[in-house]
Short mmCIF file of C-alpha atoms in Angstrom, two decimals:
data_model
loop_
_atom_site.label_atom_id
_atom_site.label_comp_id
_atom_site.label_asym_id
_atom_site.label_seq_id
_atom_site.Cartn_x
_atom_site.Cartn_y
_atom_site.Cartn_z
CA MET A 23 0.00 0.00 0.00
CA VAL A 24 1.05 3.60 -0.50
CA PHE A 25 0.01 6.58 1.60
CA THR A 26 -1.04 9.99 0.30
CA SER A 27 -2.17 12.98 2.32
CA ASN A 28 -5.81 11.93 2.42
CA GLN A 29 -6.13 8.33 1.29
CA VAL A 30 -4.51 4.92 1.13
CA CYS A 31 -4.15 3.40 -2.33
CA PRO A 32 -3.08 -0.12 -3.38
CA ILE A 33 -0.29 -0.20 -5.95
CA GLU A 34 1.61 -2.98 -7.70
CA VAL A 35 5.15 -3.48 -6.44
CA TYR A 36 7.98 -5.82 -7.38
CA GLU A 37 9.12 -8.57 -5.03
CA TRP A 38 11.83 -7.53 -2.61
CA ASP A 39 14.90 -9.70 -2.16
CA ARG A 40 15.29 -9.10 1.56
CA THR A 41 13.04 -9.00 4.57
CA LEU A 42 13.88 -8.80 8.25
CA PHE A 43 12.94 -12.48 8.56
CA TRP A 44 15.43 -13.39 5.83
CA PHE A 45 18.31 -11.78 7.71
CA TYR A 46 17.78 -14.12 10.66
CA GLN A 47 16.21 -17.21 9.11
CA GLY A 48 17.33 -17.07 5.48
CA GLY A 49 19.32 -20.28 5.68
CA PRO A 50 22.36 -21.05 3.51
CA SER A 51 21.37 -18.39 0.97
CA ASN A 52 22.03 -15.70 3.57
CA THR A 53 25.78 -15.15 3.56
CA LEU A 54 25.73 -11.63 5.01
CA PRO A 55 27.36 -10.96 8.39
CA PRO A 56 25.06 -10.52 11.41
CA LEU A 57 23.43 -7.13 11.73
CA SER A 58 25.12 -4.69 14.09
CA TRP A 59 23.21 -3.26 17.02
CA ALA A 60 23.05 0.14 15.29
CA ALA A 61 21.46 -1.48 12.23
CA ARG A 62 18.94 -3.41 14.33
CA LEU A 63 17.91 -0.32 16.26
CA LYS A 64 17.52 1.62 13.01
CA ILE A 65 15.26 -1.11 11.60
CA ALA A 66 13.17 -1.28 14.77
CA GLN A 67 12.78 2.49 14.89
CA GLY A 68 11.77 2.72 11.23
CA ALA A 69 9.30 -0.16 11.46
CA ALA A 70 7.73 1.38 14.57
CA ARG A 71 7.30 4.72 12.80
CA GLY A 72 5.73 2.96 9.81
CA LEU A 73 3.22 1.10 11.95
CA MET A 74 2.49 4.27 13.93
CA HIS A 75 1.71 6.03 10.65
CA ILE A 76 -0.75 3.29 9.69
CA HIS A 77 -2.47 3.67 13.06
CA GLU A 78 -2.64 7.46 12.99
CA CYS A 79 -2.90 8.45 9.32
CA SER A 80 -6.69 8.42 9.39
CA PRO A 81 -9.49 8.99 11.92
CA ARG A 82 -10.68 5.50 10.93
CA LYS A 83 -7.90 4.02 13.09
CA TYR A 84 -6.51 1.50 10.63
CA VAL A 85 -5.12 -1.85 11.79
CA HIS A 86 -2.38 -3.73 9.91
CA GLY A 87 -3.48 -7.14 11.17
CA ASN A 88 -0.50 -9.24 10.07
CA ILE A 89 2.71 -7.76 11.45
CA LYS A 90 5.66 -10.16 11.41
CA SER A 91 9.32 -10.04 10.43
CA SER A 92 8.60 -11.25 6.89
CA LYS A 93 6.46 -8.13 6.38
CA ILE A 94 9.37 -5.78 7.15
CA LEU A 95 11.10 -5.10 3.84
CA LEU A 96 14.69 -3.83 3.83
CA ASP A 97 16.41 -1.88 1.07
CA ASP A 98 20.15 -1.80 0.36
CA HIS A 99 20.63 0.75 3.14
CA LEU A 100 18.64 -1.35 5.64
CA GLN A 101 15.84 1.17 5.59
CA PRO A 102 12.70 -0.72 6.71
CA TYR A 103 9.31 -0.61 5.00
CA VAL A 104 6.17 -2.10 6.54
CA SER A 105 4.42 -4.16 3.84
CA GLY A 106 1.19 -6.14 3.66
CA PHE A 107 -1.15 -3.48 5.00
CA GLY A 108 -4.57 -3.91 3.41
CA LEU A 109 -3.81 -7.25 1.75
CA THR A 110 -5.77 -9.16 4.39
CA ARG A 111 -8.87 -7.16 3.51
CA LEU A 112 -8.36 -7.69 -0.22
CA VAL A 113 -7.97 -11.45 0.23
CA SER A 114 -11.01 -11.61 2.49
CA GLY A 115 -13.16 -10.56 -0.46
CA ALA A 116 -16.83 -9.91 -0.03
CA SER A 117 -16.87 -10.75 3.67
CA SER A 118 -14.66 -7.76 4.40
CA LYS A 119 -17.36 -5.45 3.11
CA LYS A 120 -19.38 -6.31 6.20
CA GLN A 121 -16.55 -5.15 8.47
CA ASN A 122 -15.55 -1.63 9.42
CA SER A 123 -12.57 -0.37 7.45
CA HIS A 124 -10.32 -0.48 10.52
CA GLN A 125 -11.20 -4.05 11.48
CA VAL A 126 -9.51 -7.24 10.31
CA SER A 127 -10.72 -10.72 11.22
CA THR A 128 -8.41 -13.46 12.47
CA ASN A 129 -10.07 -15.87 10.03
CA SER A 130 -7.91 -14.55 7.18
CA VAL A 131 -4.73 -15.09 9.19
CA LEU A 132 -5.54 -18.37 10.91
CA GLY A 133 -6.81 -19.83 7.69
CA SER A 134 -3.68 -19.08 5.70
CA LYS A 135 -1.09 -21.63 4.68
CA ALA A 136 1.47 -19.91 6.89
CA SER A 137 -0.75 -20.04 9.96
CA ALA A 138 1.69 -22.20 11.93
CA ASN A 139 4.35 -19.51 11.56
CA SER A 140 1.89 -16.67 12.15
CA ILE A 141 0.28 -17.82 15.41
CA ALA A 142 3.26 -16.77 17.53
CA TYR A 143 2.84 -13.17 16.38
CA LEU A 144 -0.83 -13.02 17.36
CA ALA A 145 -1.90 -11.35 20.58
CA PRO A 146 -3.55 -13.85 22.97
CA GLU A 147 -6.95 -12.20 22.57
CA ALA A 148 -6.66 -12.49 18.78
CA ARG A 149 -6.08 -16.25 18.67
CA VAL A 150 -9.77 -17.08 18.65
CA SER A 151 -11.16 -17.50 15.14
CA GLY A 152 -13.39 -14.61 14.14
CA THR A 153 -11.93 -12.17 16.68
CA ARG A 154 -11.52 -8.61 15.45
CA PHE A 155 -8.01 -7.23 15.45
CA THR A 156 -7.36 -3.96 17.23
CA GLN A 157 -4.39 -1.63 17.14
CA LYS A 158 -3.24 -3.18 20.42
CA CYS A 159 -3.00 -6.52 18.57
CA ASP A 160 -0.58 -4.84 16.16
CA VAL A 161 1.42 -3.56 19.13
CA TYR A 162 1.74 -7.12 20.47
CA SER A 163 2.90 -8.41 17.08
CA PHE A 164 5.47 -5.63 16.85
CA GLY A 165 6.77 -6.62 20.28
CA ILE A 166 7.38 -10.15 19.00
CA VAL A 167 9.22 -8.77 15.97
CA LEU A 168 11.37 -6.66 18.29
CA MET A 169 12.21 -9.78 20.30
CA GLU A 170 13.30 -11.44 17.06
CA VAL A 171 15.59 -8.50 16.35
CA LEU A 172 17.16 -8.81 19.79
CA THR A 173 17.49 -12.60 19.97
CA ALA A 174 17.64 -13.78 16.33
CA ARG A 175 15.29 -16.60 17.37
CA LEU A 176 12.08 -17.81 15.76
CA PRO A 177 8.98 -16.65 17.64
CA ASP A 178 7.30 -20.04 17.91
CA ALA A 179 7.75 -22.80 20.50
CA GLY A 180 10.59 -24.62 18.77
CA PRO A 181 13.54 -26.59 20.21
CA GLU A 182 15.78 -23.51 20.21
CA ASN A 183 13.32 -21.86 22.61
CA ASP A 184 13.16 -24.84 24.99
CA GLY A 185 9.66 -25.61 23.79
CA LYS A 186 8.37 -22.17 24.78
CA GLY A 187 7.16 -19.32 22.62
CA LEU A 188 9.72 -16.53 22.32
CA GLU A 189 7.63 -14.12 24.39
CA SER A 190 7.37 -16.63 27.26
CA LEU A 191 11.08 -17.38 27.10
CA VAL A 192 12.12 -13.71 27.20
CA ARG A 193 9.67 -12.91 29.99
CA LYS A 194 10.97 -15.84 32.07
CA VAL A 195 14.58 -14.68 31.72
CA PHE A 196 13.64 -11.24 33.04
CA ARG A 197 11.31 -12.55 35.74
CA ASP A 198 13.98 -14.90 37.08
CA GLU A 199 16.66 -12.19 36.73
CA ARG A 200 18.85 -14.48 34.68
CA PRO A 201 21.80 -13.20 32.59
CA LEU A 202 20.86 -11.39 29.41
CA SER A 203 23.42 -13.55 27.61
CA GLU A 204 20.97 -16.47 27.85
CA ILE A 205 18.56 -14.85 25.42
CA ILE A 206 20.37 -12.17 23.41
CA ASP A 207 21.72 -12.90 19.93
CA PRO A 208 25.34 -14.01 20.53
CA ALA A 209 26.41 -11.74 17.67
CA LEU A 210 25.58 -8.76 19.90
CA LEU A 211 27.54 -9.88 22.95
CA HIS A 212 30.73 -8.16 21.81
CA GLU A 213 28.97 -4.80 21.51
CA VAL A 214 29.40 -4.06 25.21
CA TYR A 215 28.77 -0.33 24.74
CA ALA A 216 25.21 -1.10 23.66
CA LYS A 217 24.19 -3.21 26.67
CA LYS A 218 22.04 -0.47 28.23
CA GLN A 219 20.34 0.22 24.90
CA VAL A 220 19.66 -3.48 24.29
CA LEU A 221 18.19 -3.83 27.78
CA SER A 222 15.91 -0.84 27.16
CA ALA A 223 14.76 -2.36 23.87
CA PHE A 224 13.87 -5.61 25.66
CA HIS A 225 11.72 -3.64 28.10
CA VAL A 226 9.91 -1.98 25.17
CA ALA A 227 9.24 -5.43 23.70
CA LEU A 228 7.95 -6.73 27.03
CA ASN A 229 5.61 -3.75 27.38
CA CYS A 230 4.28 -4.38 23.87
CA THR A 231 3.52 -8.01 24.69
CA GLU A 232 1.62 -7.51 27.95
CA LEU A 233 -1.19 -10.05 28.32
CA ASP A 234 -3.73 -7.30 29.02
CA PRO A 235 -4.13 -5.20 25.85
CA GLU A 236 -5.01 -2.16 27.95
CA LEU A 237 -1.51 -2.25 29.43
CA ARG A 238 0.18 -2.17 26.03
CA PRO A 239 1.39 1.23 24.83
CA ARG A 240 0.20 2.92 21.66
CA MET A 241 2.56 2.69 18.70
CA ARG A 242 3.40 6.39 19.06
CA THR A 243 4.69 5.67 22.56
CA VAL A 244 6.61 2.64 21.29
CA SER A 245 8.18 4.69 18.51
CA GLU A 246 9.18 7.50 20.86
CA SER A 247 10.65 5.01 23.35
CA LEU A 248 12.82 3.42 20.66
CA ASP A 249 13.94 6.82 19.40
CA ARG A 250 15.06 7.78 22.92
CA ILE A 251 17.18 4.63 23.22
CA LYS A 252 19.75 5.99 20.77
CA SER A 253 20.66 8.80 23.18
CA GLN A 254 21.37 6.45 26.09
#
């Protein structure tokens, strides 16, 4: 989708070679070195601003409805672009005409081929088929993406996460006051100067993934919090 001053218009775009997901989970085809902390923070800040714009660009309070690392496109300068906004509504077809423009149903996400990979990004309240997404659901999904950026782990309950979802694993490390080295991407361990910034970013991610949606911040607050991290 592309934004203008007073409307949102679908346009045709070419396939991008790189997404945030590809950087961490691209397999043998990904021969690039690990992203630096500065690059990761830049990506997180840009993605947060993009999602904030979706939420605030119209009084209709748009919802993305499918935020995940594979929806964060990266150009050659690692500038992030939030993709996929509106596609859920287009795929939903006629049924979407019965919904308000700012609402997206979980049916279109849970019923997709990639549902197994998408579930971990869904807010707990959005995991019931037919539930309407809210902007706070997007905030939860962004928090999971931010945890991916910080840990380079998949968000689902795989072996690398000790059978727990990434959110549960990160929250347990902080609750038990265990060393950050247990959860952080090892590629970041040598960037000692950034430890305080990384810790602050984890706290932003934890706030985004609060069980109670009312306790989650708005995306504007998330964006401002990430922007302040750079000055720490």
